[in-house]
Short mmCIF file of N, CA and C in Angstrom, two decimals:
data_model
loop_
_atom_site.label_atom_id
_atom_site.label_comp_id
_atom_site.label_asym_id
_atom_site.label_seq_id
_atom_site.Cartn_x
_atom_site.Cartn_y
_atom_site.Cartn_z
N ALA I 1 -39.01 26.75 -11.77
CA ALA I 1 -38.35 25.66 -12.47
C ALA I 1 -36.83 25.76 -12.32
N GLU I 2 -36.31 26.99 -12.38
CA GLU I 2 -34.87 27.18 -12.23
C GLU I 2 -34.42 26.79 -10.81
N ASP I 3 -35.20 27.14 -9.82
CA ASP I 3 -34.86 26.78 -8.45
C ASP I 3 -34.84 25.28 -8.25
N ARG I 4 -35.83 24.59 -8.82
CA ARG I 4 -35.86 23.12 -8.71
C ARG I 4 -34.67 22.51 -9.44
N LEU I 5 -34.31 23.09 -10.57
CA LEU I 5 -33.16 22.59 -11.33
C LEU I 5 -31.88 22.78 -10.51
N ARG I 6 -31.71 23.95 -9.88
CA ARG I 6 -30.54 24.19 -9.04
C ARG I 6 -30.50 23.20 -7.87
N GLU I 7 -31.64 22.99 -7.26
CA GLU I 7 -31.71 22.03 -6.14
C GLU I 7 -31.35 20.63 -6.60
N ALA I 8 -31.83 20.24 -7.78
CA ALA I 8 -31.52 18.91 -8.32
C ALA I 8 -30.03 18.79 -8.61
N ILE I 9 -29.44 19.85 -9.15
CA ILE I 9 -27.99 19.84 -9.43
C ILE I 9 -27.20 19.72 -8.13
N GLU I 10 -27.61 20.48 -7.11
CA GLU I 10 -26.92 20.41 -5.81
C GLU I 10 -27.05 19.01 -5.21
N ALA I 11 -28.23 18.41 -5.33
CA ALA I 11 -28.43 17.06 -4.81
C ALA I 11 -27.54 16.06 -5.55
N LEU I 12 -27.45 16.19 -6.85
CA LEU I 12 -26.59 15.29 -7.63
C LEU I 12 -25.12 15.49 -7.28
N GLU I 13 -24.71 16.73 -7.09
CA GLU I 13 -23.33 17.00 -6.70
C GLU I 13 -23.02 16.38 -5.35
N GLU I 14 -23.97 16.45 -4.43
CA GLU I 14 -23.77 15.84 -3.11
C GLU I 14 -23.66 14.31 -3.23
N ILE I 15 -24.48 13.72 -4.05
CA ILE I 15 -24.43 12.27 -4.26
C ILE I 15 -23.09 11.89 -4.88
N LEU I 16 -22.64 12.65 -5.87
CA LEU I 16 -21.34 12.38 -6.50
C LEU I 16 -20.20 12.51 -5.49
N ARG I 17 -20.27 13.52 -4.63
CA ARG I 17 -19.24 13.70 -3.62
C ARG I 17 -19.21 12.50 -2.67
N GLN I 18 -20.38 12.05 -2.24
CA GLN I 18 -20.46 10.90 -1.34
C GLN I 18 -19.94 9.63 -2.00
N LEU I 19 -20.29 9.44 -3.27
CA LEU I 19 -19.80 8.26 -4.00
C LEU I 19 -18.28 8.29 -4.12
N ARG I 20 -17.74 9.45 -4.40
CA ARG I 20 -16.29 9.59 -4.53
C ARG I 20 -15.62 9.29 -3.18
N GLU I 21 -16.18 9.81 -2.09
CA GLU I 21 -15.61 9.54 -0.77
C GLU I 21 -15.65 8.05 -0.45
N GLU I 22 -16.75 7.39 -0.79
CA GLU I 22 -16.85 5.95 -0.54
C GLU I 22 -15.84 5.18 -1.39
N GLU I 23 -15.66 5.62 -2.63
CA GLU I 23 -14.69 4.96 -3.51
C GLU I 23 -13.28 5.14 -2.97
N VAL I 24 -12.96 6.33 -2.50
CA VAL I 24 -11.64 6.59 -1.94
C VAL I 24 -11.42 5.71 -0.70
N GLU I 25 -12.43 5.61 0.16
CA GLU I 25 -12.30 4.78 1.36
C GLU I 25 -12.06 3.31 1.00
N ARG I 26 -12.82 2.82 0.02
CA ARG I 26 -12.62 1.42 -0.40
C ARG I 26 -11.22 1.22 -0.97
N SER I 27 -10.76 2.16 -1.78
CA SER I 27 -9.43 2.05 -2.37
C SER I 27 -8.35 2.10 -1.30
N LEU I 28 -8.50 3.01 -0.35
CA LEU I 28 -7.52 3.11 0.73
C LEU I 28 -7.50 1.84 1.57
N ALA I 29 -8.67 1.31 1.88
CA ALA I 29 -8.74 0.09 2.67
C ALA I 29 -8.10 -1.08 1.93
N SER I 30 -8.37 -1.17 0.63
CA SER I 30 -7.79 -2.24 -0.18
C SER I 30 -6.27 -2.11 -0.24
N LEU I 31 -5.80 -0.90 -0.43
CA LEU I 31 -4.37 -0.67 -0.50
C LEU I 31 -3.70 -0.96 0.84
N GLU I 32 -4.34 -0.54 1.92
CA GLU I 32 -3.78 -0.81 3.24
C GLU I 32 -3.70 -2.31 3.50
N THR I 33 -4.74 -3.04 3.15
CA THR I 33 -4.75 -4.50 3.33
C THR I 33 -3.62 -5.14 2.55
N ARG I 34 -3.45 -4.71 1.32
CA ARG I 34 -2.40 -5.28 0.47
C ARG I 34 -1.01 -4.98 1.05
N LEU I 35 -0.79 -3.75 1.48
CA LEU I 35 0.52 -3.38 2.03
C LEU I 35 0.78 -4.09 3.35
N ARG I 36 -0.24 -4.26 4.17
CA ARG I 36 -0.06 -5.02 5.42
C ARG I 36 0.31 -6.47 5.13
N ARG I 37 -0.34 -7.05 4.11
CA ARG I 37 -0.02 -8.43 3.74
C ARG I 37 1.43 -8.51 3.25
N MET I 38 1.85 -7.52 2.44
CA MET I 38 3.23 -7.49 1.98
C MET I 38 4.19 -7.36 3.16
N LEU I 39 3.84 -6.51 4.12
CA LEU I 39 4.68 -6.30 5.29
C LEU I 39 4.82 -7.59 6.10
N ASP I 40 3.73 -8.29 6.31
CA ASP I 40 3.79 -9.57 7.03
C ASP I 40 4.68 -10.57 6.30
N MET I 41 4.48 -10.68 5.01
CA MET I 41 5.27 -11.63 4.22
C MET I 41 6.75 -11.25 4.24
N GLN I 42 7.04 -9.96 4.08
CA GLN I 42 8.42 -9.50 4.05
C GLN I 42 9.09 -9.68 5.40
N THR I 43 8.36 -9.49 6.46
CA THR I 43 8.92 -9.69 7.80
C THR I 43 9.33 -11.15 8.00
N ARG I 44 8.48 -12.07 7.52
CA ARG I 44 8.82 -13.49 7.62
C ARG I 44 10.06 -13.82 6.79
N VAL I 45 10.15 -13.27 5.59
CA VAL I 45 11.32 -13.52 4.74
C VAL I 45 12.57 -12.95 5.41
N LEU I 46 12.46 -11.76 5.98
CA LEU I 46 13.61 -11.14 6.66
C LEU I 46 14.07 -12.01 7.84
N GLU I 47 13.13 -12.49 8.63
CA GLU I 47 13.50 -13.34 9.77
C GLU I 47 14.21 -14.61 9.29
N GLU I 48 13.69 -15.21 8.25
CA GLU I 48 14.29 -16.44 7.74
C GLU I 48 15.66 -16.17 7.11
N THR I 49 15.79 -15.06 6.40
CA THR I 49 17.08 -14.70 5.81
C THR I 49 18.12 -14.46 6.90
N THR I 50 17.72 -13.78 7.95
CA THR I 50 18.63 -13.53 9.07
C THR I 50 19.06 -14.85 9.71
N ARG I 51 18.12 -15.76 9.85
CA ARG I 51 18.45 -17.09 10.40
C ARG I 51 19.44 -17.81 9.48
N LEU I 52 19.20 -17.73 8.18
CA LEU I 52 20.12 -18.37 7.23
C LEU I 52 21.50 -17.74 7.29
N GLN I 53 21.53 -16.43 7.43
CA GLN I 53 22.81 -15.73 7.51
C GLN I 53 23.62 -16.22 8.71
N GLU I 54 22.92 -16.47 9.81
CA GLU I 54 23.60 -16.94 11.01
C GLU I 54 24.19 -18.34 10.84
N ILE I 55 23.49 -19.21 10.10
CA ILE I 55 23.99 -20.57 9.94
C ILE I 55 24.85 -20.74 8.70
N ALA I 56 25.02 -19.68 7.91
CA ALA I 56 25.79 -19.78 6.67
C ALA I 56 27.23 -20.20 6.90
N GLY I 57 27.78 -19.86 8.04
CA GLY I 57 29.17 -20.21 8.31
C GLY I 57 29.35 -21.64 8.77
N ASP I 58 28.25 -22.37 8.98
CA ASP I 58 28.35 -23.73 9.49
C ASP I 58 28.57 -24.78 8.41
N GLY I 59 28.73 -24.36 7.18
CA GLY I 59 28.99 -25.30 6.10
C GLY I 59 27.75 -26.00 5.57
N ALA I 60 26.59 -25.51 5.85
CA ALA I 60 25.34 -26.11 5.37
C ALA I 60 24.93 -25.46 4.05
N ALA I 61 25.84 -25.43 3.10
CA ALA I 61 25.65 -24.70 1.85
C ALA I 61 24.43 -25.21 1.07
N ARG I 62 24.25 -26.49 0.97
CA ARG I 62 23.14 -27.03 0.19
C ARG I 62 21.80 -26.67 0.83
N GLN I 63 21.72 -26.78 2.12
CA GLN I 63 20.48 -26.43 2.83
C GLN I 63 20.18 -24.94 2.67
N ILE I 64 21.23 -24.12 2.71
CA ILE I 64 21.04 -22.68 2.54
C ILE I 64 20.53 -22.38 1.13
N GLN I 65 21.08 -23.06 0.12
CA GLN I 65 20.63 -22.85 -1.26
C GLN I 65 19.15 -23.21 -1.41
N ILE I 66 18.76 -24.31 -0.85
CA ILE I 66 17.36 -24.76 -0.95
C ILE I 66 16.42 -23.77 -0.26
N THR I 67 16.78 -23.42 0.96
CA THR I 67 15.93 -22.50 1.72
C THR I 67 15.91 -21.11 1.08
N ALA I 68 17.04 -20.64 0.60
CA ALA I 68 17.10 -19.33 -0.06
C ALA I 68 16.26 -19.35 -1.34
N GLY I 69 16.26 -20.47 -2.04
CA GLY I 69 15.41 -20.59 -3.23
C GLY I 69 13.93 -20.47 -2.88
N LYS I 70 13.54 -21.08 -1.77
CA LYS I 70 12.15 -20.97 -1.32
C LYS I 70 11.83 -19.53 -0.92
N LEU I 71 12.78 -18.89 -0.28
CA LEU I 71 12.58 -17.49 0.10
C LEU I 71 12.48 -16.59 -1.13
N ALA I 72 13.23 -16.93 -2.17
CA ALA I 72 13.15 -16.16 -3.41
C ALA I 72 11.74 -16.25 -3.99
N LEU I 73 11.13 -17.44 -3.91
CA LEU I 73 9.75 -17.59 -4.39
C LEU I 73 8.78 -16.77 -3.53
N ASP I 74 8.99 -16.78 -2.23
CA ASP I 74 8.17 -15.96 -1.35
C ASP I 74 8.33 -14.48 -1.70
N GLN I 75 9.56 -14.09 -2.00
CA GLN I 75 9.84 -12.71 -2.36
C GLN I 75 9.11 -12.33 -3.66
N LEU I 76 9.04 -13.25 -4.58
CA LEU I 76 8.31 -13.00 -5.83
C LEU I 76 6.80 -12.86 -5.59
N LYS I 77 6.30 -13.56 -4.57
CA LYS I 77 4.88 -13.39 -4.21
C LYS I 77 4.65 -11.99 -3.66
N ILE I 78 5.61 -11.51 -2.88
CA ILE I 78 5.51 -10.14 -2.36
C ILE I 78 5.54 -9.15 -3.52
N LEU I 79 6.39 -9.42 -4.49
CA LEU I 79 6.48 -8.56 -5.67
C LEU I 79 5.14 -8.53 -6.42
N ALA I 80 4.49 -9.68 -6.53
CA ALA I 80 3.19 -9.73 -7.20
C ALA I 80 2.17 -8.85 -6.47
N GLU I 81 2.20 -8.88 -5.14
CA GLU I 81 1.32 -8.01 -4.35
C GLU I 81 1.66 -6.55 -4.60
N GLY I 82 2.94 -6.24 -4.68
CA GLY I 82 3.38 -4.87 -4.95
C GLY I 82 2.93 -4.39 -6.31
N GLU I 83 2.98 -5.27 -7.29
CA GLU I 83 2.52 -4.92 -8.64
C GLU I 83 1.02 -4.65 -8.64
N ARG I 84 0.26 -5.44 -7.88
CA ARG I 84 -1.19 -5.21 -7.79
C ARG I 84 -1.48 -3.88 -7.10
N ALA I 85 -0.71 -3.56 -6.07
CA ALA I 85 -0.89 -2.27 -5.39
C ALA I 85 -0.58 -1.11 -6.34
N LEU I 86 0.45 -1.28 -7.14
CA LEU I 86 0.81 -0.25 -8.11
C LEU I 86 -0.29 -0.07 -9.14
N LEU I 87 -0.86 -1.16 -9.60
CA LEU I 87 -1.98 -1.08 -10.55
C LEU I 87 -3.18 -0.37 -9.93
N LEU I 88 -3.46 -0.67 -8.69
CA LEU I 88 -4.57 -0.02 -7.99
C LEU I 88 -4.36 1.49 -7.96
N LEU I 89 -3.16 1.91 -7.63
CA LEU I 89 -2.87 3.33 -7.56
C LEU I 89 -2.90 3.99 -8.93
N ARG I 90 -2.37 3.31 -9.92
CA ARG I 90 -2.37 3.89 -11.27
C ARG I 90 -3.77 3.97 -11.85
N ASP I 91 -4.59 2.97 -11.57
CA ASP I 91 -5.99 3.01 -12.03
C ASP I 91 -6.72 4.17 -11.40
N GLU I 92 -6.45 4.41 -10.14
CA GLU I 92 -7.10 5.51 -9.43
C GLU I 92 -6.60 6.84 -9.98
N GLY I 93 -5.29 6.95 -10.17
CA GLY I 93 -4.71 8.05 -10.92
C GLY I 93 -4.51 9.38 -10.25
N SER I 94 -4.92 9.57 -9.00
CA SER I 94 -4.82 10.90 -8.41
C SER I 94 -3.51 11.12 -7.64
N SER I 95 -2.82 10.07 -7.31
CA SER I 95 -1.60 10.20 -6.52
C SER I 95 -0.37 10.06 -7.41
N ALA I 96 0.64 10.85 -7.13
CA ALA I 96 1.87 10.76 -7.91
C ALA I 96 3.01 10.16 -7.09
N ALA I 97 3.12 10.55 -5.83
CA ALA I 97 4.25 10.12 -5.01
C ALA I 97 4.14 8.66 -4.59
N PHE I 98 2.95 8.23 -4.22
CA PHE I 98 2.79 6.86 -3.73
C PHE I 98 3.12 5.82 -4.80
N PRO I 99 2.65 5.98 -6.04
CA PRO I 99 3.04 4.99 -7.06
C PRO I 99 4.56 4.94 -7.27
N GLU I 100 5.21 6.11 -7.21
CA GLU I 100 6.67 6.13 -7.36
C GLU I 100 7.34 5.36 -6.22
N ALA I 101 6.84 5.55 -5.01
CA ALA I 101 7.41 4.86 -3.86
C ALA I 101 7.22 3.35 -3.99
N ILE I 102 6.06 2.94 -4.43
CA ILE I 102 5.79 1.50 -4.58
C ILE I 102 6.61 0.94 -5.74
N GLU I 103 6.78 1.72 -6.78
CA GLU I 103 7.61 1.26 -7.90
C GLU I 103 9.05 1.01 -7.43
N GLN I 104 9.60 1.93 -6.64
CA GLN I 104 10.95 1.75 -6.11
C GLN I 104 11.00 0.56 -5.16
N LEU I 105 9.97 0.41 -4.35
CA LEU I 105 9.88 -0.73 -3.45
C LEU I 105 9.89 -2.04 -4.23
N ASN I 106 9.14 -2.08 -5.31
CA ASN I 106 9.10 -3.29 -6.14
C ASN I 106 10.46 -3.61 -6.75
N LEU I 107 11.21 -2.58 -7.11
CA LEU I 107 12.57 -2.82 -7.62
C LEU I 107 13.46 -3.43 -6.53
N ASP I 108 13.31 -2.93 -5.32
CA ASP I 108 14.08 -3.50 -4.20
C ASP I 108 13.66 -4.95 -3.93
N ILE I 109 12.37 -5.20 -4.00
CA ILE I 109 11.87 -6.56 -3.77
C ILE I 109 12.43 -7.51 -4.84
N GLN I 110 12.45 -7.06 -6.09
CA GLN I 110 13.00 -7.88 -7.17
C GLN I 110 14.49 -8.12 -6.94
N SER I 111 15.19 -7.10 -6.47
CA SER I 111 16.62 -7.23 -6.19
C SER I 111 16.86 -8.30 -5.12
N VAL I 112 16.05 -8.29 -4.08
CA VAL I 112 16.19 -9.28 -3.01
C VAL I 112 15.87 -10.68 -3.55
N ALA I 113 14.84 -10.77 -4.37
CA ALA I 113 14.49 -12.08 -4.95
C ALA I 113 15.66 -12.63 -5.76
N ASP I 114 16.30 -11.76 -6.54
CA ASP I 114 17.46 -12.19 -7.34
C ASP I 114 18.61 -12.63 -6.43
N ARG I 115 18.84 -11.87 -5.38
CA ARG I 115 19.93 -12.21 -4.45
C ARG I 115 19.65 -13.55 -3.75
N LEU I 116 18.41 -13.75 -3.34
CA LEU I 116 18.05 -15.01 -2.66
C LEU I 116 18.14 -16.18 -3.63
N GLN I 117 17.74 -15.95 -4.86
CA GLN I 117 17.83 -17.02 -5.87
C GLN I 117 19.28 -17.47 -6.04
N ALA I 118 20.20 -16.53 -5.89
CA ALA I 118 21.63 -16.85 -5.97
C ALA I 118 22.18 -17.32 -4.63
N ALA I 119 21.29 -17.56 -3.66
CA ALA I 119 21.64 -18.02 -2.30
C ALA I 119 22.53 -17.02 -1.58
N ASP I 120 22.37 -15.73 -1.90
CA ASP I 120 23.12 -14.67 -1.22
C ASP I 120 22.29 -14.20 -0.03
N VAL I 121 22.67 -14.67 1.14
CA VAL I 121 21.98 -14.28 2.37
C VAL I 121 22.88 -13.40 3.23
N GLY I 122 23.75 -12.68 2.56
CA GLY I 122 24.71 -11.83 3.26
C GLY I 122 24.09 -10.57 3.83
N PRO I 123 24.93 -9.76 4.44
CA PRO I 123 24.45 -8.54 5.11
C PRO I 123 23.71 -7.57 4.19
N LEU I 124 24.16 -7.44 2.94
CA LEU I 124 23.50 -6.51 2.03
C LEU I 124 22.05 -6.94 1.76
N THR I 125 21.83 -8.22 1.59
CA THR I 125 20.47 -8.73 1.38
C THR I 125 19.59 -8.41 2.58
N VAL I 126 20.12 -8.62 3.76
CA VAL I 126 19.36 -8.34 4.98
C VAL I 126 19.08 -6.84 5.11
N VAL I 127 20.05 -6.01 4.75
CA VAL I 127 19.86 -4.56 4.82
C VAL I 127 18.74 -4.14 3.85
N ILE I 128 18.76 -4.65 2.65
CA ILE I 128 17.72 -4.31 1.68
C ILE I 128 16.36 -4.77 2.19
N GLU I 129 16.29 -5.97 2.72
CA GLU I 129 15.03 -6.48 3.27
C GLU I 129 14.54 -5.61 4.42
N THR I 130 15.46 -5.18 5.27
CA THR I 130 15.10 -4.31 6.38
C THR I 130 14.55 -2.98 5.87
N GLU I 131 15.15 -2.45 4.82
CA GLU I 131 14.65 -1.20 4.22
C GLU I 131 13.25 -1.39 3.63
N ILE I 132 13.02 -2.54 3.03
CA ILE I 132 11.69 -2.84 2.47
C ILE I 132 10.66 -2.85 3.60
N VAL I 133 11.00 -3.52 4.70
CA VAL I 133 10.08 -3.57 5.85
C VAL I 133 9.80 -2.16 6.36
N SER I 134 10.84 -1.34 6.50
CA SER I 134 10.68 0.03 6.97
C SER I 134 9.79 0.84 6.03
N SER I 135 10.02 0.70 4.74
CA SER I 135 9.21 1.42 3.76
C SER I 135 7.75 1.01 3.83
N LEU I 136 7.51 -0.28 3.95
CA LEU I 136 6.12 -0.76 4.05
C LEU I 136 5.46 -0.24 5.32
N GLU I 137 6.19 -0.22 6.42
CA GLU I 137 5.63 0.30 7.66
C GLU I 137 5.26 1.78 7.51
N GLU I 138 6.14 2.55 6.87
CA GLU I 138 5.86 3.97 6.65
C GLU I 138 4.64 4.17 5.75
N MET I 139 4.52 3.34 4.71
CA MET I 139 3.38 3.46 3.81
C MET I 139 2.07 3.12 4.52
N VAL I 140 2.10 2.09 5.33
CA VAL I 140 0.89 1.71 6.08
C VAL I 140 0.50 2.84 7.03
N GLU I 141 1.50 3.41 7.72
CA GLU I 141 1.22 4.53 8.62
C GLU I 141 0.62 5.71 7.87
N ALA I 142 1.15 6.00 6.68
CA ALA I 142 0.63 7.11 5.88
C ALA I 142 -0.82 6.84 5.47
N LEU I 143 -1.11 5.61 5.08
CA LEU I 143 -2.48 5.27 4.69
C LEU I 143 -3.44 5.39 5.87
N VAL I 144 -3.02 4.93 7.03
CA VAL I 144 -3.86 5.03 8.22
C VAL I 144 -4.14 6.51 8.53
N GLN I 145 -3.11 7.34 8.40
CA GLN I 145 -3.27 8.76 8.66
C GLN I 145 -4.23 9.40 7.66
N VAL I 146 -4.12 9.07 6.40
CA VAL I 146 -5.01 9.62 5.37
C VAL I 146 -6.45 9.18 5.63
N GLN I 147 -6.63 7.92 6.01
CA GLN I 147 -7.98 7.44 6.30
C GLN I 147 -8.57 8.19 7.50
N LYS I 148 -7.75 8.42 8.51
CA LYS I 148 -8.21 9.16 9.69
C LYS I 148 -8.62 10.58 9.30
N GLU I 149 -7.79 11.24 8.51
CA GLU I 149 -8.10 12.60 8.07
C GLU I 149 -9.38 12.64 7.24
N ASN I 150 -9.56 11.65 6.38
CA ASN I 150 -10.77 11.60 5.56
C ASN I 150 -12.02 11.42 6.42
N ARG I 151 -11.93 10.56 7.44
CA ARG I 151 -13.08 10.37 8.34
C ARG I 151 -13.40 11.66 9.09
N GLU I 152 -12.37 12.35 9.57
CA GLU I 152 -12.58 13.60 10.27
C GLU I 152 -13.21 14.65 9.36
N LYS I 153 -12.76 14.69 8.12
CA LYS I 153 -13.30 15.63 7.15
C LYS I 153 -14.77 15.33 6.87
N GLN I 154 -15.10 14.04 6.76
CA GLN I 154 -16.50 13.65 6.52
C GLN I 154 -17.37 14.03 7.71
N GLN I 155 -16.86 13.84 8.92
CA GLN I 155 -17.64 14.18 10.11
C GLN I 155 -17.87 15.69 10.17
N GLN I 156 -16.89 16.48 9.80
CA GLN I 156 -17.06 17.92 9.80
C GLN I 156 -18.12 18.35 8.78
N GLN I 157 -18.15 17.69 7.64
CA GLN I 157 -19.10 18.04 6.59
C GLN I 157 -20.51 17.62 6.96
N GLN I 158 -20.64 16.63 7.81
CA GLN I 158 -21.97 16.14 8.17
C GLN I 158 -22.59 16.93 9.31
N GLN I 159 -21.82 17.79 9.96
CA GLN I 159 -22.36 18.58 11.06
C GLN I 159 -23.31 19.64 10.50
N PRO I 160 -24.43 19.88 11.20
CA PRO I 160 -25.39 20.87 10.72
C PRO I 160 -24.78 22.26 10.68
N GLY I 161 -25.18 23.02 9.69
CA GLY I 161 -24.69 24.37 9.53
C GLY I 161 -23.40 24.45 8.73
N GLN I 162 -22.83 23.33 8.41
CA GLN I 162 -21.61 23.32 7.61
C GLN I 162 -22.00 23.28 6.14
N PRO I 163 -21.39 24.12 5.31
CA PRO I 163 -21.68 24.04 3.88
C PRO I 163 -21.09 22.75 3.31
N PRO I 164 -21.77 22.14 2.34
CA PRO I 164 -21.23 20.89 1.75
C PRO I 164 -19.92 21.16 1.05
N GLY I 165 -19.05 20.15 1.07
CA GLY I 165 -17.75 20.27 0.43
C GLY I 165 -17.87 20.28 -1.07
N GLU I 166 -16.83 20.73 -1.69
CA GLU I 166 -16.79 20.72 -3.15
C GLU I 166 -16.66 19.29 -3.63
N PRO I 167 -17.36 18.92 -4.69
CA PRO I 167 -17.31 17.55 -5.16
C PRO I 167 -16.07 17.23 -6.00
N GLY I 168 -15.10 18.12 -6.02
CA GLY I 168 -13.91 17.90 -6.84
C GLY I 168 -13.14 16.66 -6.40
N ASP I 169 -12.32 16.17 -7.30
CA ASP I 169 -11.54 14.97 -7.01
C ASP I 169 -10.45 15.28 -6.01
N GLN I 170 -10.33 14.41 -5.03
CA GLN I 170 -9.28 14.51 -4.05
C GLN I 170 -8.30 13.39 -4.34
N PRO I 171 -7.01 13.64 -4.11
CA PRO I 171 -6.07 12.55 -4.34
C PRO I 171 -6.29 11.42 -3.34
N LEU I 172 -6.05 10.20 -3.81
CA LEU I 172 -6.21 9.03 -2.96
C LEU I 172 -5.25 9.09 -1.79
N VAL I 173 -3.97 9.31 -2.08
CA VAL I 173 -2.95 9.38 -1.04
C VAL I 173 -2.08 10.58 -1.28
#
């Protein structure tokens, strides 16, 4: 009876480990999708801001204000995505550095939205937007790397003769 109980416990631990791995994969995929969407949106805003900066000297002040206002709204949409990504990470709770990075990113995104709302399409706005794009690219790369490492780890655990991994919680990122 004790042997069967130990076997049942080991089977349950294996099931829990697999469920946790699947949950981590889903969370990573969701986070990667969200960050890629933010990156695409931010790249478009950066391109448009750069275009506005180039025509700012032509005296088209009213057109710049209107377009910058639209870009500010786009920037707020990016911020909403960033807030959702932050909630996803906080709900998951295992990562400390990634939520901090996204929180800082969201502050930069809000700063750009405020600058665009004031029709400020100057060099500082473009620099901040460029930094946001760079940060998003780095985050996406980090997520892709973590997903790759997780897949490799799962493949190693599935090979015959390998002892099953510990079912302990692993950080998401």
